[in-house]
JSON list of C-alpha atoms in Angstrom, two decimals:
[
{"chain": "A", "resi": 28, "resn": "MET", "atom": "CA", "xyz": [91.76, 91.10, 111.64]},
{"chain": "A", "resi": 29, "resn": "PRO", "atom": "CA", "xyz": [95.12, 92.06, 112.21]},
{"chain": "A", "resi": 30, "resn": "ALA", "atom": "CA", "xyz": [96.76, 92.91, 115.75]},
{"chain": "A", "resi": 31, "resn": "PRO", "atom": "CA", "xyz": [96.63, 96.03, 117.25]},
{"chain": "A", "resi": 32, "resn": "SER", "atom": "CA", "xyz": [99.95, 97.94, 116.94]},
{"chain": "A", "resi": 33, "resn": "ARG", "atom": "CA", "xyz": [102.26, 97.49, 120.39]},
{"chain": "A", "resi": 34, "resn": "PRO", "atom": "CA", "xyz": [103.11, 101.01, 122.06]},
{"chain": "A", "resi": 35, "resn": "ALA", "atom": "CA", "xyz": [106.71, 100.28, 120.96]},
{"chain": "A", "resi": 36, "resn": "ASP", "atom": "CA", "xyz": [105.23, 100.60, 117.10]},
{"chain": "A", "resi": 37, "resn": "ALA", "atom": "CA", "xyz": [104.10, 103.99, 117.37]},
{"chain": "A", "resi": 38, "resn": "LEU", "atom": "CA", "xyz": [107.40, 105.57, 116.74]},
{"chain": "A", "resi": 39, "resn": "TRP", "atom": "CA", "xyz": [107.46, 104.32, 113.38]},
{"chain": "A", "resi": 40, "resn": "SER", "atom": "CA", "xyz": [103.93, 104.64, 112.70]},
{"chain": "A", "resi": 41, "resn": "MET", "atom": "CA", "xyz": [104.29, 108.20, 110.81]},
{"chain": "A", "resi": 42, "resn": "GLU", "atom": "CA", "xyz": [106.97, 107.00, 108.46]},
{"chain": "A", "resi": 43, "resn": "GLY", "atom": "CA", "xyz": [104.79, 103.67, 107.62]},
{"chain": "A", "resi": 44, "resn": "SER", "atom": "CA", "xyz": [102.06, 105.91, 106.60]},
{"chain": "A", "resi": 45, "resn": "LEU", "atom": "CA", "xyz": [103.94, 108.06, 104.56]},
{"chain": "A", "resi": 46, "resn": "ARG", "atom": "CA", "xyz": [105.40, 105.20, 102.90]},
{"chain": "A", "resi": 47, "resn": "ARG", "atom": "CA", "xyz": [101.89, 103.49, 101.72]},
{"chain": "A", "resi": 48, "resn": "ARG", "atom": "CA", "xyz": [101.69, 107.02, 100.28]},
{"chain": "A", "resi": 49, "resn": "GLY", "atom": "CA", "xyz": [104.90, 106.75, 98.17]},
{"chain": "A", "resi": 50, "resn": "PHE", "atom": "CA", "xyz": [107.40, 108.49, 99.88]},
{"chain": "A", "resi": 51, "resn": "SER", "atom": "CA", "xyz": [109.77, 105.72, 100.10]},
{"chain": "A", "resi": 52, "resn": "ALA", "atom": "CA", "xyz": [112.59, 107.69, 101.55]},
{"chain": "A", "resi": 53, "resn": "VAL", "atom": "CA", "xyz": [111.55, 109.78, 104.84]},
{"chain": "A", "resi": 54, "resn": "ALA", "atom": "CA", "xyz": [113.74, 111.51, 106.53]},
{"chain": "A", "resi": 55, "resn": "GLY", "atom": "CA", "xyz": [114.02, 113.57, 110.06]},
{"chain": "A", "resi": 56, "resn": "ALA", "atom": "CA", "xyz": [115.84, 116.49, 111.16]},
{"chain": "A", "resi": 57, "resn": "ASP", "atom": "CA", "xyz": [116.69, 117.42, 114.39]},
{"chain": "A", "resi": 58, "resn": "GLU", "atom": "CA", "xyz": [119.37, 119.78, 116.10]},
{"chain": "A", "resi": 59, "resn": "ALA", "atom": "CA", "xyz": [121.15, 119.47, 119.71]},
{"chain": "A", "resi": 60, "resn": "GLY", "atom": "CA", "xyz": [122.46, 122.79, 121.68]},
{"chain": "A", "resi": 61, "resn": "ARG", "atom": "CA", "xyz": [119.84, 125.33, 120.96]},
{"chain": "A", "resi": 62, "resn": "GLY", "atom": "CA", "xyz": [118.57, 126.57, 124.14]},
{"chain": "A", "resi": 63, "resn": "ALA", "atom": "CA", "xyz": [122.84, 126.62, 125.49]},
{"chain": "A", "resi": 64, "resn": "CYS", "atom": "CA", "xyz": [124.59, 129.65, 126.15]},
{"chain": "A", "resi": 65, "resn": "ALA", "atom": "CA", "xyz": [127.71, 128.14, 125.11]},
{"chain": "A", "resi": 66, "resn": "GLY", "atom": "CA", "xyz": [129.04, 125.79, 122.62]},
{"chain": "A", "resi": 67, "resn": "PRO", "atom": "CA", "xyz": [128.07, 124.77, 118.81]},
{"chain": "A", "resi": 68, "resn": "LEU", "atom": "CA", "xyz": [125.07, 124.09, 117.50]},
{"chain": "A", "resi": 69, "resn": "VAL", "atom": "CA", "xyz": [124.32, 120.63, 115.93]},
{"chain": "A", "resi": 70, "resn": "ALA", "atom": "CA", "xyz": [121.89, 120.04, 113.71]},
{"chain": "A", "resi": 71, "resn": "ALA", "atom": "CA", "xyz": [121.39, 116.55, 111.61]},
{"chain": "A", "resi": 72, "resn": "ALA", "atom": "CA", "xyz": [119.40, 114.45, 109.45]},
{"chain": "A", "resi": 73, "resn": "CYS", "atom": "CA", "xyz": [118.41, 110.79, 108.77]},
{"chain": "A", "resi": 74, "resn": "ILE", "atom": "CA", "xyz": [116.95, 108.34, 106.62]},
{"chain": "A", "resi": 75, "resn": "LEU", "atom": "CA", "xyz": [115.96, 104.90, 108.19]},
{"chain": "A", "resi": 76, "resn": "PRO", "atom": "CA", "xyz": [115.52, 102.33, 105.94]},
{"chain": "A", "resi": 77, "resn": "ALA", "atom": "CA", "xyz": [111.95, 100.45, 105.75]},
{"chain": "A", "resi": 78, "resn": "GLY", "atom": "CA", "xyz": [111.43, 97.39, 107.59]},
{"chain": "A", "resi": 79, "resn": "ARG", "atom": "CA", "xyz": [112.94, 95.42, 110.49]},
{"chain": "A", "resi": 80, "resn": "ARG", "atom": "CA", "xyz": [116.03, 96.79, 109.67]},
{"chain": "A", "resi": 81, "resn": "GLY", "atom": "CA", "xyz": [114.79, 100.34, 110.27]},
{"chain": "A", "resi": 82, "resn": "ARG", "atom": "CA", "xyz": [113.77, 99.26, 113.84]},
{"chain": "A", "resi": 83, "resn": "VAL", "atom": "CA", "xyz": [116.80, 100.36, 115.62]},
{"chain": "A", "resi": 84, "resn": "PRO", "atom": "CA", "xyz": [117.09, 99.12, 119.25]},
{"chain": "A", "resi": 85, "resn": "GLY", "atom": "CA", "xyz": [116.15, 101.36, 121.93]},
{"chain": "A", "resi": 86, "resn": "LEU", "atom": "CA", "xyz": [115.65, 104.38, 119.75]},
{"chain": "A", "resi": 87, "resn": "ALA", "atom": "CA", "xyz": [113.65, 107.21, 121.61]},
{"chain": "A", "resi": 88, "resn": "ASP", "atom": "CA", "xyz": [113.91, 110.66, 122.14]},
{"chain": "A", "resi": 89, "resn": "SER", "atom": "CA", "xyz": [117.78, 111.51, 122.70]},
{"chain": "A", "resi": 90, "resn": "LYS", "atom": "CA", "xyz": [116.73, 113.58, 125.77]},
{"chain": "A", "resi": 91, "resn": "LEU", "atom": "CA", "xyz": [114.82, 110.65, 127.40]},
{"chain": "A", "resi": 92, "resn": "LEU", "atom": "CA", "xyz": [117.80, 108.18, 127.09]},
{"chain": "A", "resi": 93, "resn": "THR", "atom": "CA", "xyz": [121.29, 107.59, 129.13]},
{"chain": "A", "resi": 94, "resn": "ALA", "atom": "CA", "xyz": [124.46, 108.42, 127.78]},
{"chain": "A", "resi": 95, "resn": "ALA", "atom": "CA", "xyz": [125.67, 104.92, 127.66]},
{"chain": "A", "resi": 96, "resn": "ALA", "atom": "CA", "xyz": [122.18, 103.99, 125.63]},
{"chain": "A", "resi": 97, "resn": "ARG", "atom": "CA", "xyz": [122.49, 107.01, 123.03]},
{"chain": "A", "resi": 98, "resn": "GLU", "atom": "CA", "xyz": [126.19, 105.83, 122.19]},
{"chain": "A", "resi": 99, "resn": "ARG", "atom": "CA", "xyz": [124.55, 102.33, 121.82]},
{"chain": "A", "resi": 100, "resn": "VAL", "atom": "CA", "xyz": [121.72, 104.19, 119.62]},
{"chain": "A", "resi": 101, "resn": "TYR", "atom": "CA", "xyz": [123.85, 106.40, 117.92]},
{"chain": "A", "resi": 102, "resn": "ALA", "atom": "CA", "xyz": [126.10, 103.47, 116.92]},
{"chain": "A", "resi": 103, "resn": "GLU", "atom": "CA", "xyz": [123.23, 101.30, 115.38]},
{"chain": "A", "resi": 104, "resn": "VAL", "atom": "CA", "xyz": [121.41, 104.33, 113.48]},
{"chain": "A", "resi": 105, "resn": "VAL", "atom": "CA", "xyz": [124.95, 105.10, 111.65]},
{"chain": "A", "resi": 106, "resn": "GLU", "atom": "CA", "xyz": [125.24, 101.51, 110.72]},
{"chain": "A", "resi": 107, "resn": "ARG", "atom": "CA", "xyz": [121.60, 100.88, 109.71]},
{"chain": "A", "resi": 108, "resn": "ALA", "atom": "CA", "xyz": [121.14, 104.53, 108.17]},
{"chain": "A", "resi": 109, "resn": "VAL", "atom": "CA", "xyz": [119.95, 105.00, 104.27]},
{"chain": "A", "resi": 110, "resn": "ALA", "atom": "CA", "xyz": [121.66, 108.06, 104.67]},
{"chain": "A", "resi": 111, "resn": "TRP", "atom": "CA", "xyz": [122.66, 110.18, 107.70]},
{"chain": "A", "resi": 112, "resn": "SER", "atom": "CA", "xyz": [124.58, 113.94, 108.10]},
{"chain": "A", "resi": 113, "resn": "VAL", "atom": "CA", "xyz": [125.52, 115.79, 110.77]},
{"chain": "A", "resi": 114, "resn": "VAL", "atom": "CA", "xyz": [126.52, 119.68, 110.67]},
{"chain": "A", "resi": 115, "resn": "VAL", "atom": "CA", "xyz": [128.36, 121.79, 113.11]},
{"chain": "A", "resi": 116, "resn": "VAL", "atom": "CA", "xyz": [127.82, 125.77, 113.54]},
{"chain": "A", "resi": 117, "resn": "ASP", "atom": "CA", "xyz": [130.22, 127.16, 115.67]},
{"chain": "A", "resi": 118, "resn": "VAL", "atom": "CA", "xyz": [130.02, 130.41, 117.94]},
{"chain": "A", "resi": 119, "resn": "PRO", "atom": "CA", "xyz": [130.43, 133.18, 115.93]},
{"chain": "A", "resi": 120, "resn": "GLU", "atom": "CA", "xyz": [128.20, 132.34, 112.99]},
{"chain": "A", "resi": 121, "resn": "LEU", "atom": "CA", "xyz": [125.27, 132.10, 115.97]},
{"chain": "A", "resi": 122, "resn": "ASP", "atom": "CA", "xyz": [126.23, 135.29, 117.46]},
{"chain": "A", "resi": 123, "resn": "GLU", "atom": "CA", "xyz": [125.97, 136.78, 113.83]},
{"chain": "A", "resi": 124, "resn": "ARG", "atom": "CA", "xyz": [123.02, 135.85, 112.82]},
{"chain": "A", "resi": 125, "resn": "GLY", "atom": "CA", "xyz": [120.97, 134.98, 115.74]},
{"chain": "A", "resi": 126, "resn": "MET", "atom": "CA", "xyz": [119.81, 131.56, 116.98]},
{"chain": "A", "resi": 127, "resn": "HIS", "atom": "CA", "xyz": [116.63, 131.13, 115.00]},
{"chain": "A", "resi": 128, "resn": "VAL", "atom": "CA", "xyz": [118.12, 131.73, 111.44]},
{"chain": "A", "resi": 129, "resn": "THR", "atom": "CA", "xyz": [120.88, 130.05, 111.81]},
{"chain": "A", "resi": 130, "resn": "ASN", "atom": "CA", "xyz": [119.04, 126.95, 113.12]},
{"chain": "A", "resi": 131, "resn": "ILE", "atom": "CA", "xyz": [117.07, 126.50, 110.29]},
{"chain": "A", "resi": 132, "resn": "GLU", "atom": "CA", "xyz": [119.65, 127.54, 108.41]},
{"chain": "A", "resi": 133, "resn": "ALA", "atom": "CA", "xyz": [121.53, 124.51, 109.86]},
{"chain": "A", "resi": 134, "resn": "LEU", "atom": "CA", "xyz": [118.51, 121.99, 109.56]},
{"chain": "A", "resi": 135, "resn": "ARG", "atom": "CA", "xyz": [118.18, 122.77, 106.06]},
{"chain": "A", "resi": 136, "resn": "ARG", "atom": "CA", "xyz": [121.73, 122.27, 105.62]},
{"chain": "A", "resi": 137, "resn": "ALA", "atom": "CA", "xyz": [121.76, 118.88, 107.16]},
{"chain": "A", "resi": 138, "resn": "VAL", "atom": "CA", "xyz": [119.10, 117.54, 105.09]},
{"chain": "A", "resi": 139, "resn": "GLY", "atom": "CA", "xyz": [120.71, 119.54, 102.22]},
{"chain": "A", "resi": 140, "resn": "THR", "atom": "CA", "xyz": [123.79, 117.30, 102.88]},
{"chain": "A", "resi": 141, "resn": "LEU", "atom": "CA", "xyz": [122.02, 113.71, 102.84]},
{"chain": "A", "resi": 142, "resn": "GLN", "atom": "CA", "xyz": [123.89, 111.75, 100.02]},
{"chain": "A", "resi": 143, "resn": "VAL", "atom": "CA", "xyz": [120.33, 110.13, 99.39]},
{"chain": "A", "resi": 144, "resn": "SER", "atom": "CA", "xyz": [117.27, 112.67, 98.36]},
{"chain": "A", "resi": 145, "resn": "PRO", "atom": "CA", "xyz": [114.78, 112.11, 100.48]},
{"chain": "A", "resi": 146, "resn": "ASP", "atom": "CA", "xyz": [111.30, 112.35, 99.12]},
{"chain": "A", "resi": 147, "resn": "TYR", "atom": "CA", "xyz": [109.71, 113.86, 102.57]},
{"chain": "A", "resi": 148, "resn": "VAL", "atom": "CA", "xyz": [110.87, 115.72, 105.16]},
{"chain": "A", "resi": 149, "resn": "LEU", "atom": "CA", "xyz": [109.61, 115.41, 109.20]},
{"chain": "A", "resi": 150, "resn": "THR", "atom": "CA", "xyz": [111.21, 118.59, 111.43]},
{"chain": "A", "resi": 151, "resn": "ASP", "atom": "CA", "xyz": [111.32, 118.66, 115.10]},
{"chain": "A", "resi": 152, "resn": "GLY", "atom": "CA", "xyz": [108.90, 121.49, 115.97]},
{"chain": "A", "resi": 153, "resn": "PHE", "atom": "CA", "xyz": [109.94, 123.98, 113.68]},
{"chain": "A", "resi": 154, "resn": "PRO", "atom": "CA", "xyz": [108.85, 124.43, 110.08]},
{"chain": "A", "resi": 155, "resn": "VAL", "atom": "CA", "xyz": [112.08, 124.52, 107.63]},
{"chain": "A", "resi": 156, "resn": "PRO", "atom": "CA", "xyz": [111.19, 126.48, 104.45]},
{"chain": "A", "resi": 157, "resn": "GLY", "atom": "CA", "xyz": [113.52, 126.62, 101.67]},
{"chain": "A", "resi": 158, "resn": "LEU", "atom": "CA", "xyz": [113.55, 122.56, 101.25]},
{"chain": "A", "resi": 159, "resn": "VAL", "atom": "CA", "xyz": [112.67, 121.22, 97.59]},
{"chain": "A", "resi": 160, "resn": "GLN", "atom": "CA", "xyz": [110.65, 118.21, 99.46]},
{"chain": "A", "resi": 161, "resn": "PRO", "atom": "CA", "xyz": [107.45, 118.14, 101.12]},
{"chain": "A", "resi": 162, "resn": "THR", "atom": "CA", "xyz": [107.63, 118.96, 104.66]},
{"chain": "A", "resi": 163, "resn": "LEU", "atom": "CA", "xyz": [105.92, 118.90, 107.99]},
{"chain": "A", "resi": 164, "resn": "ALA", "atom": "CA", "xyz": [107.06, 120.36, 111.19]},
{"chain": "A", "resi": 165, "resn": "VAL", "atom": "CA", "xyz": [105.97, 117.66, 113.81]},
{"chain": "A", "resi": 166, "resn": "TRP", "atom": "CA", "xyz": [105.44, 118.92, 117.42]},
{"chain": "A", "resi": 167, "resn": "LYS", "atom": "CA", "xyz": [107.90, 116.81, 119.77]},
{"chain": "A", "resi": 168, "resn": "GLY", "atom": "CA", "xyz": [108.64, 114.85, 116.52]},
{"chain": "A", "resi": 169, "resn": "ASP", "atom": "CA", "xyz": [111.60, 113.45, 118.09]},
{"chain": "A", "resi": 170, "resn": "ARG", "atom": "CA", "xyz": [109.01, 111.43, 120.27]},
{"chain": "A", "resi": 171, "resn": "VAL", "atom": "CA", "xyz": [106.69, 110.29, 117.94]},
{"chain": "A", "resi": 172, "resn": "ALA", "atom": "CA", "xyz": [108.64, 109.78, 114.74]},
{"chain": "A", "resi": 173, "resn": "ALA", "atom": "CA", "xyz": [111.53, 107.27, 114.29]},
{"chain": "A", "resi": 174, "resn": "CYS", "atom": "CA", "xyz": [113.63, 109.51, 111.67]},
{"chain": "A", "resi": 175, "resn": "VAL", "atom": "CA", "xyz": [113.44, 112.35, 113.84]},
{"chain": "A", "resi": 176, "resn": "ALA", "atom": "CA", "xyz": [114.40, 110.61, 116.55]},
{"chain": "A", "resi": 177, "resn": "ALA", "atom": "CA", "xyz": [117.52, 109.41, 115.21]},
{"chain": "A", "resi": 178, "resn": "ALA", "atom": "CA", "xyz": [118.55, 112.89, 113.96]},
{"chain": "A", "resi": 179, "resn": "SER", "atom": "CA", "xyz": [118.35, 113.94, 117.91]},
{"chain": "A", "resi": 180, "resn": "VAL", "atom": "CA", "xyz": [120.64, 111.17, 118.61]},
{"chain": "A", "resi": 181, "resn": "LEU", "atom": "CA", "xyz": [123.16, 111.68, 116.08]},
{"chain": "A", "resi": 182, "resn": "ALA", "atom": "CA", "xyz": [122.81, 115.31, 117.00]},
{"chain": "A", "resi": 183, "resn": "LYS", "atom": "CA", "xyz": [123.25, 115.10, 120.53]},
{"chain": "A", "resi": 184, "resn": "VAL", "atom": "CA", "xyz": [126.17, 112.52, 121.09]},
{"chain": "A", "resi": 185, "resn": "THR", "atom": "CA", "xyz": [127.82, 114.60, 118.62]},
{"chain": "A", "resi": 186, "resn": "ARG", "atom": "CA", "xyz": [127.74, 118.18, 120.41]},
{"chain": "A", "resi": 187, "resn": "ASP", "atom": "CA", "xyz": [128.09, 115.97, 123.86]},
{"chain": "A", "resi": 188, "resn": "ALA", "atom": "CA", "xyz": [131.58, 114.73, 122.52]},
{"chain": "A", "resi": 189, "resn": "MET", "atom": "CA", "xyz": [132.33, 118.07, 121.61]},
{"chain": "A", "resi": 190, "resn": "MET", "atom": "CA", "xyz": [131.34, 119.62, 124.79]},
{"chain": "A", "resi": 191, "resn": "VAL", "atom": "CA", "xyz": [133.67, 117.25, 126.87]},
{"chain": "A", "resi": 192, "resn": "ASP", "atom": "CA", "xyz": [136.56, 118.47, 124.35]},
{"chain": "A", "resi": 193, "resn": "LEU", "atom": "CA", "xyz": [135.95, 121.87, 125.20]},
{"chain": "A", "resi": 194, "resn": "HIS", "atom": "CA", "xyz": [135.97, 121.05, 128.90]},
{"chain": "A", "resi": 195, "resn": "GLY", "atom": "CA", "xyz": [139.22, 119.89, 128.48]},
{"chain": "A", "resi": 196, "resn": "ARG", "atom": "CA", "xyz": [140.15, 123.55, 127.14]},
{"chain": "A", "resi": 197, "resn": "PHE", "atom": "CA", "xyz": [138.27, 125.08, 129.37]},
{"chain": "A", "resi": 198, "resn": "PRO", "atom": "CA", "xyz": [137.88, 123.29, 132.70]},
{"chain": "A", "resi": 199, "resn": "HIS", "atom": "CA", "xyz": [136.97, 126.29, 134.83]},
{"chain": "A", "resi": 200, "resn": "TYR", "atom": "CA", "xyz": [133.44, 125.86, 133.22]},
{"chain": "A", "resi": 201, "resn": "ASP", "atom": "CA", "xyz": [132.72, 122.55, 133.32]},
{"chain": "A", "resi": 202, "resn": "PHE", "atom": "CA", "xyz": [131.12, 121.50, 130.14]},
{"chain": "A", "resi": 203, "resn": "ASP", "atom": "CA", "xyz": [131.66, 118.04, 130.52]},
{"chain": "A", "resi": 204, "resn": "VAL", "atom": "CA", "xyz": [128.63, 118.34, 133.44]},
{"chain": "A", "resi": 205, "resn": "HIS", "atom": "CA", "xyz": [126.15, 120.81, 131.89]},
{"chain": "A", "resi": 206, "resn": "LYS", "atom": "CA", "xyz": [126.89, 121.10, 127.88]},
{"chain": "A", "resi": 207, "resn": "GLY", "atom": "CA", "xyz": [126.50, 124.43, 128.21]},
{"chain": "A", "resi": 208, "resn": "TYR", "atom": "CA", "xyz": [123.11, 124.52, 129.52]},
{"chain": "A", "resi": 209, "resn": "ILE", "atom": "CA", "xyz": [122.23, 127.24, 131.82]},
{"chain": "A", "resi": 210, "resn": "THR", "atom": "CA", "xyz": [121.94, 125.04, 135.00]},
{"chain": "A", "resi": 211, "resn": "ASP", "atom": "CA", "xyz": [123.06, 126.82, 138.59]},
{"chain": "A", "resi": 212, "resn": "LEU", "atom": "CA", "xyz": [126.59, 125.20, 138.61]},
{"chain": "A", "resi": 213, "resn": "HIS", "atom": "CA", "xyz": [127.21, 126.76, 134.80]},
{"chain": "A", "resi": 214, "resn": "THR", "atom": "CA", "xyz": [125.46, 130.37, 135.96]},
{"chain": "A", "resi": 215, "resn": "ALA", "atom": "CA", "xyz": [128.18, 130.28, 138.94]},
{"chain": "A", "resi": 216, "resn": "ARG", "atom": "CA", "xyz": [131.29, 129.27, 137.21]},
{"chain": "A", "resi": 217, "resn": "LEU", "atom": "CA", "xyz": [130.41, 131.95, 134.29]},
{"chain": "A", "resi": 218, "resn": "ASP", "atom": "CA", "xyz": [129.80, 134.65, 136.85]},
{"chain": "A", "resi": 219, "resn": "ARG", "atom": "CA", "xyz": [133.03, 133.68, 138.32]},
{"chain": "A", "resi": 220, "resn": "PHE", "atom": "CA", "xyz": [135.26, 133.42, 135.29]},
{"chain": "A", "resi": 221, "resn": "GLY", "atom": "CA", "xyz": [133.39, 135.63, 132.77]},
{"chain": "A", "resi": 222, "resn": "PRO", "atom": "CA", "xyz": [132.78, 134.02, 129.56]},
{"chain": "A", "resi": 223, "resn": "CYS", "atom": "CA", "xyz": [135.52, 132.20, 127.54]},
{"chain": "A", "resi": 224, "resn": "PRO", "atom": "CA", "xyz": [135.28, 132.56, 123.30]},
{"chain": "A", "resi": 225, "resn": "GLU", "atom": "CA", "xyz": [132.62, 129.21, 123.29]},
{"chain": "A", "resi": 226, "resn": "HIS", "atom": "CA", "xyz": [129.85, 131.67, 125.19]},
{"chain": "A", "resi": 227, "resn": "ARG", "atom": "CA", "xyz": [127.08, 132.88, 123.08]},
{"chain": "A", "resi": 228, "resn": "HIS", "atom": "CA", "xyz": [127.10, 136.62, 123.58]},
{"chain": "A", "resi": 229, "resn": "ARG", "atom": "CA", "xyz": [123.68, 137.16, 121.77]},
{"chain": "A", "resi": 230, "resn": "PHE", "atom": "CA", "xyz": [122.82, 135.49, 125.33]},
{"chain": "A", "resi": 231, "resn": "VAL", "atom": "CA", "xyz": [121.55, 137.90, 127.93]},
{"chain": "A", "resi": 232, "resn": "ASN", "atom": "CA", "xyz": [123.51, 136.00, 131.23]},
{"chain": "A", "resi": 233, "resn": "VAL", "atom": "CA", "xyz": [126.74, 135.92, 129.01]},
{"chain": "A", "resi": 234, "resn": "ALA", "atom": "CA", "xyz": [126.90, 139.55, 128.11]},
{"chain": "A", "resi": 235, "resn": "ARG", "atom": "CA", "xyz": [125.67, 140.18, 131.94]},
{"chain": "A", "resi": 236, "resn": "ALA", "atom": "CA", "xyz": [128.60, 138.00, 133.49]},
{"chain": "A", "resi": 237, "resn": "ARG", "atom": "CA", "xyz": [130.78, 139.40, 130.36]},
{"chain": "A", "resi": 238, "resn": "ASP", "atom": "CA", "xyz": [130.13, 142.89, 131.72]},
{"chain": "A", "resi": 239, "resn": "ALA", "atom": "CA", "xyz": [130.54, 142.24, 135.02]},
{"chain": "A", "resi": 240, "resn": "HIS", "atom": "CA", "xyz": [133.55, 140.22, 134.77]},
{"chain": "A", "resi": 241, "resn": "ALA", "atom": "CA", "xyz": [135.36, 143.04, 132.76]},
{"chain": "A", "resi": 242, "resn": "ALA", "atom": "CA", "xyz": [134.52, 145.57, 135.30]},
{"chain": "A", "resi": 243, "resn": "ARG", "atom": "CA", "xyz": [136.14, 143.71, 138.13]},
{"chain": "A", "resi": 244, "resn": "VAL", "atom": "CA", "xyz": [139.28, 143.16, 136.00]},
{"chain": "A", "resi": 245, "resn": "SER", "atom": "CA", "xyz": [139.26, 147.16, 135.34]},
{"chain": "A", "resi": 246, "resn": "ALA", "atom": "CA", "xyz": [138.78, 147.74, 138.56]},
{"chain": "A", "resi": 247, "resn": "ALA", "atom": "CA", "xyz": [141.44, 145.57, 140.33]},
{"chain": "A", "resi": 248, "resn": "GLY", "atom": "CA", "xyz": [143.86, 146.94, 137.18]},
{"chain": "A", "resi": 249, "resn": "MET", "atom": "CA", "xyz": [144.42, 143.69, 135.93]},
{"chain": "A", "resi": 250, "resn": "ASP", "atom": "CA", "xyz": [144.89, 142.17, 132.61]},
{"chain": "A", "resi": 251, "resn": "ASP", "atom": "CA", "xyz": [142.06, 139.79, 132.04]},
{"chain": "A", "resi": 252, "resn": "ASP", "atom": "CA", "xyz": [144.14, 136.30, 130.84]},
{"chain": "A", "resi": 253, "resn": "GLY", "atom": "CA", "xyz": [141.65, 134.09, 130.97]},
{"chain": "A", "resi": 254, "resn": "PRO", "atom": "CA", "xyz": [141.52, 130.63, 128.59]},
{"chain": "A", "resi": 255, "resn": "VAL", "atom": "CA", "xyz": [141.32, 131.97, 125.05]},
{"chain": "A", "resi": 256, "resn": "HIS", "atom": "CA", "xyz": [141.14, 129.76, 122.04]},
{"chain": "A", "resi": 257, "resn": "GLN", "atom": "CA", "xyz": [140.03, 129.59, 118.96]},
{"chain": "A", "resi": 258, "resn": "SER", "atom": "CA", "xyz": [136.00, 128.38, 118.03]},
{"chain": "A", "resi": 259, "resn": "PRO", "atom": "CA", "xyz": [135.84, 125.24, 116.13]},
{"chain": "A", "resi": 260, "resn": "THR", "atom": "CA", "xyz": [135.32, 125.62, 112.23]},
{"chain": "A", "resi": 261, "resn": "ARG", "atom": "CA", "xyz": [132.16, 124.60, 110.75]},
{"chain": "A", "resi": 262, "resn": "VAL", "atom": "CA", "xyz": [132.04, 120.55, 110.08]},
{"chain": "A", "resi": 263, "resn": "GLU", "atom": "CA", "xyz": [129.65, 118.92, 108.05]},
{"chain": "A", "resi": 264, "resn": "ILE", "atom": "CA", "xyz": [129.70, 115.05, 108.01]},
{"chain": "A", "resi": 265, "resn": "SER", "atom": "CA", "xyz": [127.32, 112.80, 105.41]},
{"chain": "A", "resi": 266, "resn": "ARG", "atom": "CA", "xyz": [126.80, 109.45, 104.40]}
]
């Protein structure tokens, strides 16, 4: 009788089951930044190899890892993956098209830019129509499927680095601390300084802060000389 699976093995069980059904290359797709009111949306896709090489040490949902652990896991994923891709969507596109539409398109683009075409695709939470492969949306997929967890790490580490860079350009907002999510600190800074070009104006709190800041500036008879910088262009990275 085979030995029972250890709890740690559960993260790889879904991919193992799919491989036994003939789907050799299983890709996971996930995003980072969907709930933030500032900064880009980052989507990633990843195919891990079968066997021991695919057992990335420390791999887990990126939100459950410390920043240092995420960096270590990121390096292992990039080193071990059969293929991986990262897609960055800038704020103007998010404001123009809306978050859900852009999120689905970014996930589809991340899968489509993999240099190895997957046989099956697992996505975190949301169905992604338009893929040529069979696909399954998995609730909390970054906690139950290794390839989705790997994609979550790729996306979050990439986005976090971009938000730290934005902090250097817009230090008023402490983007390096809250990464553009709607924390009490971010809300206070947004209310005080108004939005910068990296804020998403479709978000109610951003629109409200924008209008309130413009009214204060107008009442004081001042020019709004807040920080201005162009949004980053869309980037796609794959291997």
